[in-house]
Coordinates of C-alpha atoms in Angstrom, one line a residue:
M23 CA -50.4 47.2 9.2
S24 CA -48.7 50.2 7.4
K25 CA -45.3 49.9 5.9
T26 CA -42.7 52.4 5.6
A27 CA -41.9 53.6 2.1
P28 CA -38.2 53.2 0.8
T29 CA -36.4 56.4 0.6
P30 CA -36.0 57.4 -3.3
V31 CA -32.6 56.9 -4.5
S32 CA -32.3 60.5 -5.6
Q33 CA -32.9 61.4 -1.8
L34 CA -29.9 59.2 -0.5
P35 CA -26.8 61.0 0.7
Q36 CA -24.5 61.1 -2.2
E37 CA -20.8 60.3 -1.6
T38 CA -18.5 63.0 -2.6
M39 CA -15.0 62.6 -4.2
R40 CA -13.4 63.3 -0.8
D41 CA -15.3 60.3 0.6
R42 CA -14.1 58.1 -2.3
I43 CA -10.6 59.2 -1.7
A44 CA -10.8 58.5 2.1
E45 CA -12.0 55.1 1.1
L46 CA -9.2 54.6 -1.1
E47 CA -6.7 55.8 1.3
L48 CA -8.1 53.3 3.7
V49 CA -8.1 50.4 1.7
R50 CA -4.5 51.1 0.4
D51 CA -3.3 51.6 3.9
R52 CA -4.9 48.1 4.6
I53 CA -2.9 46.7 1.7
I54 CA 0.4 48.1 2.7
Q55 CA -0.1 47.0 6.2
G56 CA -0.4 43.6 5.0
P57 CA -2.3 40.5 6.6
D58 CA -2.6 39.8 10.3
P59 CA 0.0 41.2 12.4
V60 CA 0.5 37.9 13.8
A61 CA 1.9 36.8 10.4
T62 CA 4.3 39.6 10.3
E63 CA 5.6 38.7 13.7
K64 CA 6.1 35.1 12.5
Q65 CA 8.1 36.5 9.6
H66 CA 10.2 38.5 11.6
A67 CA 10.7 35.7 14.0
A68 CA 11.9 33.5 11.2
G69 CA 14.8 36.3 10.7
K70 CA 13.0 37.4 7.5
L71 CA 12.1 40.9 6.5
T72 CA 8.4 41.6 5.2
V73 CA 7.9 42.1 1.5
R74 CA 7.7 45.8 1.8
E75 CA 10.8 46.0 4.0
R76 CA 12.5 44.4 1.3
L77 CA 11.6 46.6 -1.3
D78 CA 12.5 49.4 0.8
A79 CA 16.0 48.0 1.3
L80 CA 16.4 47.3 -2.5
L81 CA 15.0 50.5 -4.0
D82 CA 16.0 53.9 -3.9
P83 CA 13.8 55.7 -1.3
G84 CA 10.4 56.7 -2.6
S85 CA 10.8 55.3 -5.9
F86 CA 8.7 52.3 -6.0
V87 CA 5.4 52.3 -8.2
E88 CA 3.1 49.3 -7.4
V89 CA 0.9 47.8 -10.0
E90 CA -2.3 46.0 -9.5
P91 CA -2.2 46.4 -5.5
F92 CA -6.0 45.7 -5.6
R93 CA -5.5 42.1 -7.4
R94 CA -7.5 39.1 -5.7
H95 CA -7.8 35.7 -7.0
T96 CA -11.3 34.6 -8.4
A97 CA -10.6 30.9 -7.7
T98 CA -13.3 28.8 -5.5
G99 CA -13.2 25.6 -3.8
F100 CA -11.2 24.4 -0.9
G101 CA -12.3 27.6 1.1
L102 CA -10.5 29.9 -1.3
E103 CA -13.5 31.9 -2.0
A104 CA -13.6 33.0 1.6
R105 CA -10.0 34.1 1.4
R106 CA -9.4 36.8 -1.0
P107 CA -6.6 39.1 0.1
Y108 CA -5.3 41.9 -1.8
T109 CA -2.1 41.7 -3.8
D110 CA -2.8 37.8 -4.0
G111 CA 0.6 37.2 -2.3
V112 CA 3.0 39.0 -4.7
V113 CA 3.9 42.8 -4.6
A114 CA 4.8 44.0 -8.2
G115 CA 6.0 47.0 -9.8
W116 CA 9.0 49.4 -10.8
G117 CA 11.4 51.5 -8.8
K118 CA 14.8 52.9 -9.2
V119 CA 18.4 51.6 -8.2
H120 CA 20.8 54.1 -8.2
G121 CA 18.7 56.2 -10.4
Q122 CA 18.2 53.4 -12.9
D123 CA 14.7 51.8 -13.5
V124 CA 14.1 48.3 -12.6
M125 CA 11.0 46.0 -12.6
V126 CA 10.6 43.9 -9.5
Y127 CA 8.3 41.4 -8.0
A128 CA 8.5 40.2 -4.5
H129 CA 6.5 37.0 -2.8
D130 CA 4.6 37.9 0.5
F131 CA 5.1 34.8 2.5
R132 CA 2.3 35.9 4.9
I133 CA -0.5 35.5 2.1
F134 CA -0.8 32.0 1.1
G135 CA 2.7 31.1 2.0
G136 CA 3.8 33.2 -1.1
A137 CA 2.2 30.3 -3.2
L138 CA 1.6 31.0 -7.0
G139 CA -2.0 31.1 -8.2
A140 CA -3.4 32.4 -11.6
A141 CA -3.8 36.0 -10.4
H142 CA -0.4 35.9 -8.7
A143 CA 1.2 34.7 -12.0
D144 CA -0.6 37.1 -14.1
K145 CA 1.0 39.9 -12.1
I146 CA 4.5 38.4 -12.5
H147 CA 3.9 38.1 -16.2
K148 CA 2.9 41.8 -16.4
V149 CA 6.1 43.0 -14.8
M150 CA 8.3 40.8 -16.8
D151 CA 6.5 41.9 -20.1
L152 CA 7.1 45.6 -18.9
A153 CA 10.7 44.8 -18.4
A154 CA 11.1 43.4 -21.9
S155 CA 9.2 46.3 -23.3
A156 CA 10.9 48.9 -21.5
K157 CA 14.3 47.3 -21.5
V158 CA 15.2 47.5 -17.9
P159 CA 16.6 44.9 -15.5
L160 CA 14.1 42.4 -13.7
I161 CA 14.5 41.5 -10.1
G162 CA 12.5 38.7 -8.6
L163 CA 12.4 38.6 -4.6
N164 CA 11.4 34.9 -3.9
D165 CA 9.9 33.7 -0.8
G166 CA 7.0 31.4 -1.9
A167 CA 5.9 27.9 -1.2
G168 CA 5.6 26.9 -5.0
A169 CA 2.3 26.4 -6.9
R170 CA -1.1 26.9 -5.0
I171 CA -2.4 23.3 -4.9
Q172 CA -5.9 24.4 -4.4
E173 CA -5.7 26.1 -7.9
G174 CA -4.4 22.8 -9.5
V175 CA -3.1 22.9 -13.0
T176 CA -3.9 26.6 -13.6
A177 CA -1.1 27.5 -11.1
L178 CA 1.4 25.3 -13.2
A179 CA 0.3 27.0 -16.3
G180 CA 1.3 30.4 -14.4
Y181 CA 4.9 28.9 -13.9
G182 CA 5.0 27.9 -17.7
G183 CA 4.3 31.4 -18.6
I184 CA 7.1 32.7 -16.4
F185 CA 9.7 30.1 -17.7
R186 CA 8.8 31.2 -21.3
R187 CA 9.3 34.8 -20.6
H188 CA 12.6 34.1 -18.8
V189 CA 14.1 32.6 -21.9
R190 CA 12.7 35.3 -24.2
M191 CA 14.2 37.9 -22.1
S192 CA 17.6 36.2 -21.7
G193 CA 20.5 38.0 -22.9
V194 CA 18.2 41.1 -23.5
V195 CA 17.9 42.4 -20.0
P196 CA 19.6 41.4 -16.7
Q197 CA 17.5 39.2 -14.7
I198 CA 18.3 38.6 -10.9
S199 CA 16.9 36.2 -8.6
V200 CA 17.0 37.0 -4.8
M201 CA 16.2 33.7 -2.8
L202 CA 14.9 34.7 0.7
G203 CA 12.9 31.8 1.5
P204 CA 11.7 28.4 0.3
C205 CA 11.6 27.6 -3.6
A206 CA 10.5 24.2 -4.2
G207 CA 9.5 22.0 -7.2
G208 CA 9.0 23.5 -10.7
A209 CA 9.4 26.9 -9.1
A210 CA 13.0 26.4 -8.7
Y211 CA 13.6 26.6 -12.4
S212 CA 12.7 30.2 -12.4
P213 CA 15.8 31.4 -10.7
A214 CA 17.8 28.8 -12.6
L215 CA 16.8 30.6 -15.8
T216 CA 18.1 34.0 -14.6
D217 CA 21.3 35.5 -14.9
F218 CA 22.2 35.9 -11.1
V219 CA 21.1 34.1 -8.0
F220 CA 21.5 35.4 -4.7
M221 CA 20.7 33.5 -1.4
V222 CA 20.5 34.0 2.2
Q223 CA 21.9 31.3 4.7
G224 CA 19.4 29.7 6.9
T225 CA 16.2 31.0 5.3
A226 CA 16.5 30.2 1.7
Q227 CA 16.4 26.8 0.1
M228 CA 15.9 25.5 -3.4
F229 CA 15.1 22.0 -4.3
I230 CA 12.9 20.0 -6.9
T231 CA 11.7 17.3 -4.5
G232 CA 11.8 18.1 -1.0
P233 CA 13.0 16.1 2.2
D234 CA 9.9 14.2 2.5
V235 CA 9.8 12.9 -1.0
V236 CA 13.6 12.0 -0.9
R237 CA 12.8 10.2 2.3
A238 CA 9.9 8.3 0.7
V239 CA 11.6 7.4 -2.4
T240 CA 15.1 7.0 -1.5
G241 CA 14.9 6.4 2.4
E242 CA 17.3 9.0 2.8
D243 CA 16.9 11.4 5.9
I244 CA 17.9 14.8 5.1
S245 CA 17.1 18.5 6.3
R246 CA 15.9 21.0 4.1
E247 CA 19.1 23.2 4.7
A248 CA 21.1 20.3 3.8
L249 CA 19.2 19.3 0.7
G250 CA 19.0 22.7 -0.8
G251 CA 20.2 25.4 1.4
A252 CA 22.5 28.3 0.4
G253 CA 25.6 26.8 1.5
V254 CA 24.8 23.7 -0.8
H255 CA 24.0 25.8 -4.0
G256 CA 26.8 28.3 -3.2
T257 CA 29.5 25.4 -3.1
R258 CA 28.5 22.1 -4.6
S259 CA 25.6 22.7 -7.2
G260 CA 26.8 26.1 -8.6
V261 CA 23.2 27.3 -8.6
A262 CA 23.9 30.3 -6.3
G263 CA 26.4 32.9 -7.3
F264 CA 26.2 34.9 -4.2
V265 CA 25.6 33.8 -0.5
Y266 CA 24.9 36.1 2.5
D267 CA 24.3 35.9 6.2
D268 CA 21.3 38.2 6.2
E269 CA 19.0 40.1 3.8
L270 CA 20.1 43.5 4.2
M271 CA 23.7 42.6 3.1
C272 CA 22.2 40.5 0.3
L273 CA 20.1 43.5 -0.9
E274 CA 22.9 45.9 -0.7
D275 CA 25.0 43.7 -3.1
V276 CA 22.2 43.3 -5.5
R277 CA 22.2 47.3 -5.6
F278 CA 26.1 47.1 -6.2
L279 CA 25.8 44.5 -8.9
L280 CA 23.2 46.7 -10.8
S281 CA 25.7 49.5 -10.6
M282 CA 27.9 47.6 -12.8
L283 CA 25.4 46.5 -15.4
P284 CA 23.7 47.9 -18.3
P285 CA 20.0 48.2 -18.3
N286 CA 19.7 46.0 -21.4
N287 CA 21.9 44.6 -24.2
Q288 CA 21.7 47.7 -26.5
E289 CA 23.7 49.8 -23.8
L290 CA 27.0 49.8 -22.4
P291 CA 27.9 49.3 -18.6
P292 CA 27.7 52.6 -16.6
V293 CA 31.0 54.4 -16.2
A294 CA 31.9 55.5 -12.7
P295 CA 34.3 58.5 -12.1
S296 CA 37.4 57.1 -10.5
A297 CA 40.4 58.9 -8.5
D298 CA 42.5 55.9 -9.3
P299 CA 44.6 56.7 -12.3
V300 CA 44.7 54.3 -15.0
N301 CA 48.4 54.3 -15.6
R302 CA 49.1 53.5 -11.8
P303 CA 52.3 51.4 -11.7
N304 CA 51.6 47.9 -10.3
D305 CA 54.8 47.6 -8.5
P306 CA 53.6 44.9 -5.9
L307 CA 52.9 42.4 -8.6
V308 CA 56.8 42.1 -9.2
D309 CA 57.1 40.4 -5.8
L310 CA 53.6 38.9 -5.7
V311 CA 54.1 36.2 -8.2
P312 CA 56.9 33.6 -7.9
S313 CA 58.7 32.9 -10.8
D314 CA 58.8 29.1 -9.8
P315 CA 55.8 27.5 -11.8
A316 CA 55.4 25.2 -8.9
Q317 CA 54.9 27.5 -6.2
S318 CA 51.5 28.8 -5.0
Y319 CA 50.2 32.3 -4.7
D320 CA 46.8 34.0 -4.5
M321 CA 45.5 35.3 -7.9
A322 CA 42.9 37.3 -6.0
A323 CA 45.5 39.6 -4.8
V324 CA 46.7 40.2 -8.4
I325 CA 43.3 41.2 -9.5
E326 CA 42.8 43.4 -6.6
E327 CA 46.1 45.4 -7.5
I328 CA 45.0 45.8 -11.0
V329 CA 41.5 47.0 -10.8
D330 CA 40.2 50.5 -9.6
D331 CA 40.6 50.9 -5.9
G332 CA 41.1 47.3 -5.5
Q333 CA 37.3 46.7 -5.6
F334 CA 36.4 43.3 -7.2
F335 CA 33.0 41.5 -6.9
E336 CA 33.5 38.0 -7.3
F337 CA 31.0 35.5 -8.7
H338 CA 30.6 31.9 -7.4
Q339 CA 33.3 32.4 -4.6
G340 CA 32.5 29.1 -3.0
W341 CA 32.1 27.1 -6.2
A342 CA 35.0 25.9 -8.3
P343 CA 37.5 28.2 -6.7
N344 CA 40.2 27.1 -9.2
L345 CA 38.8 29.7 -11.4
I346 CA 38.0 33.2 -10.5
C347 CA 35.3 34.9 -12.2
G348 CA 34.0 38.6 -11.4
L349 CA 33.6 42.2 -12.3
G350 CA 35.8 45.2 -11.5
R351 CA 36.4 48.6 -13.1
L352 CA 39.5 49.8 -14.7
G353 CA 39.5 53.7 -15.3
G354 CA 36.0 53.6 -14.4
H355 CA 34.7 51.2 -16.9
V356 CA 33.4 47.9 -16.1
I357 CA 35.4 44.7 -16.9
G358 CA 34.9 41.0 -16.5
I359 CA 37.8 39.0 -15.2
V360 CA 38.5 35.4 -15.6
A361 CA 41.6 34.1 -13.9
N362 CA 43.2 30.7 -12.9
Q363 CA 43.6 30.6 -9.2
P364 CA 46.9 28.8 -8.4
S365 CA 46.1 28.6 -4.6
H366 CA 43.4 26.0 -5.3
L367 CA 44.2 22.7 -7.4
A368 CA 47.1 24.8 -8.7
G369 CA 44.7 26.6 -10.9
V370 CA 43.7 23.8 -13.2
L371 CA 40.7 23.6 -15.3
D372 CA 38.0 21.0 -14.4
I373 CA 34.3 20.2 -15.1
A374 CA 32.9 22.8 -12.5
A375 CA 35.5 25.5 -13.3
S376 CA 34.7 25.0 -17.0
E377 CA 30.8 25.6 -16.4
K378 CA 31.5 28.6 -14.1
G379 CA 33.7 30.3 -16.7
S380 CA 31.6 29.6 -19.7
R381 CA 28.5 31.0 -17.8
F382 CA 30.2 34.1 -16.7
I383 CA 31.9 34.7 -20.2
Q384 CA 28.4 34.4 -21.9
M385 CA 26.9 37.0 -19.4
C386 CA 29.7 39.4 -20.1
D387 CA 29.1 39.3 -23.7
A388 CA 25.4 39.6 -23.7
F389 CA 25.6 42.8 -21.8
N390 CA 28.7 44.3 -23.4
I391 CA 31.2 44.0 -20.7
P392 CA 34.9 43.5 -21.9
L393 CA 36.8 40.3 -20.8
V394 CA 40.3 40.3 -19.2
S395 CA 41.7 36.7 -18.8
L396 CA 44.7 36.3 -16.5
V397 CA 46.4 32.9 -17.1
D398 CA 48.3 30.5 -15.0
V399 CA 47.1 27.1 -15.9
P400 CA 48.9 23.8 -15.8
G401 CA 46.1 22.2 -17.8
F402 CA 43.0 20.2 -17.3
L403 CA 42.5 18.2 -14.1
P404 CA 43.3 14.6 -15.2
G405 CA 41.4 11.4 -13.8
A406 CA 38.8 8.9 -14.5
D407 CA 36.2 11.0 -12.6
Q408 CA 36.8 13.9 -14.9
E409 CA 36.8 11.9 -18.0
H410 CA 33.7 9.9 -17.2
G411 CA 32.0 13.1 -15.9
G412 CA 32.3 14.8 -19.3
V413 CA 35.4 16.9 -18.9
I414 CA 35.5 17.0 -22.7
R415 CA 32.0 18.3 -23.1
H416 CA 32.3 20.8 -20.2
G417 CA 35.5 21.9 -21.4
A418 CA 34.1 22.5 -24.7
K419 CA 31.5 24.9 -23.1
L420 CA 34.2 27.2 -22.0
L421 CA 36.1 27.1 -25.5
Y422 CA 32.7 27.7 -27.2
A423 CA 31.9 30.7 -24.6
Y424 CA 35.3 32.5 -25.5
C425 CA 35.0 31.8 -29.2
A426 CA 31.6 33.1 -29.5
A427 CA 32.0 36.4 -27.5
S428 CA 32.2 39.6 -29.3
V429 CA 33.4 42.1 -26.7
P430 CA 36.8 43.1 -26.4
R431 CA 38.9 40.3 -25.1
I432 CA 42.5 40.6 -23.8
Q433 CA 44.6 37.6 -22.6
V434 CA 47.7 38.3 -19.9
I435 CA 49.8 35.2 -19.4
V436 CA 51.1 35.6 -15.8
R437 CA 53.0 32.4 -15.7
K438 CA 52.4 29.0 -17.0
A439 CA 50.0 28.3 -19.9
Y440 CA 50.2 24.6 -20.8
G441 CA 48.3 22.4 -23.4
G442 CA 44.8 22.6 -24.5
A443 CA 44.1 24.9 -21.3
Y444 CA 46.4 27.5 -22.8
I445 CA 44.3 27.6 -26.0
V446 CA 41.0 27.5 -24.0
M447 CA 42.0 30.5 -21.8
D448 CA 41.3 32.9 -24.5
S449 CA 44.6 32.4 -26.6
R450 CA 45.2 34.6 -29.8
S451 CA 44.3 31.4 -31.8
I452 CA 40.8 31.6 -30.6
G453 CA 40.2 35.1 -30.9
A454 CA 41.6 37.3 -28.3
D455 CA 42.2 40.8 -29.6
M456 CA 45.4 41.4 -27.6
S457 CA 47.7 39.0 -25.6
F458 CA 50.2 40.1 -23.2
A459 CA 52.8 38.1 -21.1
W460 CA 54.8 38.6 -18.2
P461 CA 58.6 37.7 -18.2
T462 CA 57.7 34.6 -16.2
N463 CA 55.4 33.2 -18.9
E464 CA 55.9 29.4 -19.9
I465 CA 53.8 28.5 -23.0
A466 CA 54.0 24.8 -24.1
V467 CA 52.3 21.8 -25.0
M468 CA 53.2 20.6 -21.3
G469 CA 55.6 21.2 -18.5
A470 CA 59.3 20.6 -19.5
E471 CA 59.6 17.5 -17.1
G472 CA 56.7 15.9 -18.9
A473 CA 57.7 16.7 -22.2
A474 CA 61.2 15.5 -21.7
N475 CA 60.0 12.4 -20.3
V476 CA 57.9 11.6 -23.5
I477 CA 60.3 12.8 -26.2
F478 CA 63.5 11.3 -24.6
R479 CA 62.1 8.4 -22.9
R480 CA 64.4 5.8 -24.7
E481 CA 67.4 8.0 -24.2
I482 CA 66.8 8.3 -20.6
A483 CA 66.0 4.7 -19.9
S484 CA 69.1 3.5 -21.7
S485 CA 71.5 6.1 -20.0
P486 CA 74.3 4.8 -17.5
D487 CA 72.7 7.7 -15.4
P488 CA 69.0 8.3 -16.2
E489 CA 68.4 10.8 -13.8
Q490 CA 71.3 13.1 -14.8
Q491 CA 70.2 12.4 -18.4
R492 CA 66.4 13.5 -17.5
V493 CA 67.8 16.5 -15.9
T494 CA 69.9 17.5 -19.0
R495 CA 67.0 16.7 -21.4
V496 CA 64.7 18.8 -19.3
E497 CA 66.7 21.8 -19.4
E498 CA 67.4 21.2 -23.1
Y499 CA 63.5 21.3 -23.9
R500 CA 63.1 24.4 -21.6
R501 CA 65.8 26.3 -23.4
A502 CA 64.5 25.4 -26.8
L503 CA 60.8 25.7 -26.4
M504 CA 59.8 27.3 -23.1
H505 CA 61.8 30.4 -22.9
P506 CA 59.7 33.5 -22.3
Y507 CA 60.0 34.8 -25.8
Y508 CA 59.2 31.7 -27.9
A509 CA 55.4 32.7 -28.3
A510 CA 56.2 36.4 -28.8
E511 CA 58.8 35.4 -31.6
R512 CA 55.9 33.6 -33.4
G513 CA 53.2 36.3 -32.9
L514 CA 51.2 34.4 -30.6
V515 CA 52.0 37.1 -28.0
D516 CA 51.6 40.7 -28.7
D517 CA 54.0 42.0 -26.2
I518 CA 56.2 40.8 -22.9
I519 CA 55.4 43.5 -20.4
H520 CA 56.8 44.3 -16.9
P521 CA 54.4 43.3 -14.3
R522 CA 54.1 46.9 -13.1
D523 CA 52.9 48.1 -16.5
T524 CA 49.9 45.7 -16.6
R525 CA 47.1 48.0 -15.4
A526 CA 48.3 50.7 -17.8
R527 CA 48.5 48.3 -20.7
L528 CA 45.1 46.8 -20.2
G529 CA 43.8 50.5 -19.9
R530 CA 45.2 51.5 -23.3
A531 CA 44.0 48.4 -24.9
L532 CA 40.5 48.4 -23.6
E533 CA 40.3 52.1 -24.6
L534 CA 41.3 51.3 -28.1
L535 CA 38.8 48.2 -28.4
R536 CA 35.8 50.2 -26.9
A537 CA 34.2 50.7 -30.1
K538 CA 34.8 46.9 -31.3
H539 CA 32.0 45.7 -33.2
V540 CA 32.0 42.2 -34.8
P541 CA 28.8 41.3 -36.8
P542 CA 27.4 38.1 -36.0
P543 CA 27.2 35.4 -38.7
Y544 CA 24.0 34.8 -40.0
R545 CA 22.2 31.9 -38.2
K546 CA 19.2 31.1 -36.2
H547 CA 21.4 30.3 -33.2
G548 CA 24.4 28.1 -32.4
N549 CA 24.5 24.7 -31.0
P550 CA 26.7 24.9 -28.0
P551 CA 27.8 21.8 -26.0
M552 CA 25.3 21.6 -23.0

């Protein structure tokens, strides 16, 4: 039987460059389309966008440049060798937000549930290293099921590399975590190490041990949302700084935040043109704040009157609401505002407020954002729960953050400022560059009633009319030590200003301090209270 001779290689039809390009375009199109359309339908049915829809919403149109789209895992066992999709479940690269370069990685839940394996981790490591080298912000769009169990310890090592890079980049470039799906186990430490955490209600959850483990160990029956949903982390744990009802609103605010941040710690925040005059009078403030120190009001309204166009981006709005923290602009320049909120717990400082304020102050100092503190504080919250919970240690965090901050710092005493809380809220004695006070200010060790009860306790008790004696002594203490000029006479306040001049005085002071530079002391690092 005769056999047909094989065709010599030299006579086989040769693929042209156009053939190769056509193949490339076909494969790339398949990568962009993603896996089975059924997986995309499930993603949409769960109320979630696909990974590339999210990138389109986050980045300036046409600016995304992907890295390693053809990456596939090389793991074997448990059927992995038969499933080797392109991207390996994470889309990574860089793009622009308001014209500024950012590095970004985004989990694709449709591929392995977004779980992290070795190749997946390598891609994230790559964009983190590029962010550090290029000194641009890093954004993670998180929608993953944690470590890829089939890859064992190599997946855990991948997380270790991510954590180490987060820490090395901390305070160097802004790091933003956007939680758009589940984040369980050790994976939850990645967003916890970043500067800003955004979460979407109903679809995003974060926890170290899930409901099944909790049920097995403690017997407690709890849902994923109740254990680690956005509502929990936005109001109770303080893990999430920003909470939203849908992804598009969330991603739009990520863009807004980036418009107020510098790309790295060597640059100043971007300046935005403003039609709101810096010297605009704040006449509404005259009637907005009551002179009675016991009467409540909304400090948020004071802030909105002072900043450009009333635009204020508040952090942790649902957590520790007795202290307001957020970013605004004054004369087009970004400022960080820390303010007591008299409408909640009378504006006292407590454990949660101290943690919230210290974290915010450290962020502002890291990224060259001047600090303005609006003070109306009766003291620290008393009680056994606070003392046993470590209010001393946590309050020291706020004190440490202020003392360590080298950015311009301006204090405005709106009304009362009592005791240690006065010192902690960026008083002149701990390094505020300037301190202004309104005519309603009361700066003292404590309120007049409490002080008189301590100082004149015996006289009041032995008086034929104790109540009248108490009233007399309270008024005596108030006239001697709590009049609005007492601190100014001793140089602890730079000036007592008309409330309507607040914006103008802040603008002039910040202009003067813009070139402030404080050389850090020689040390490896401080040892702040943790």
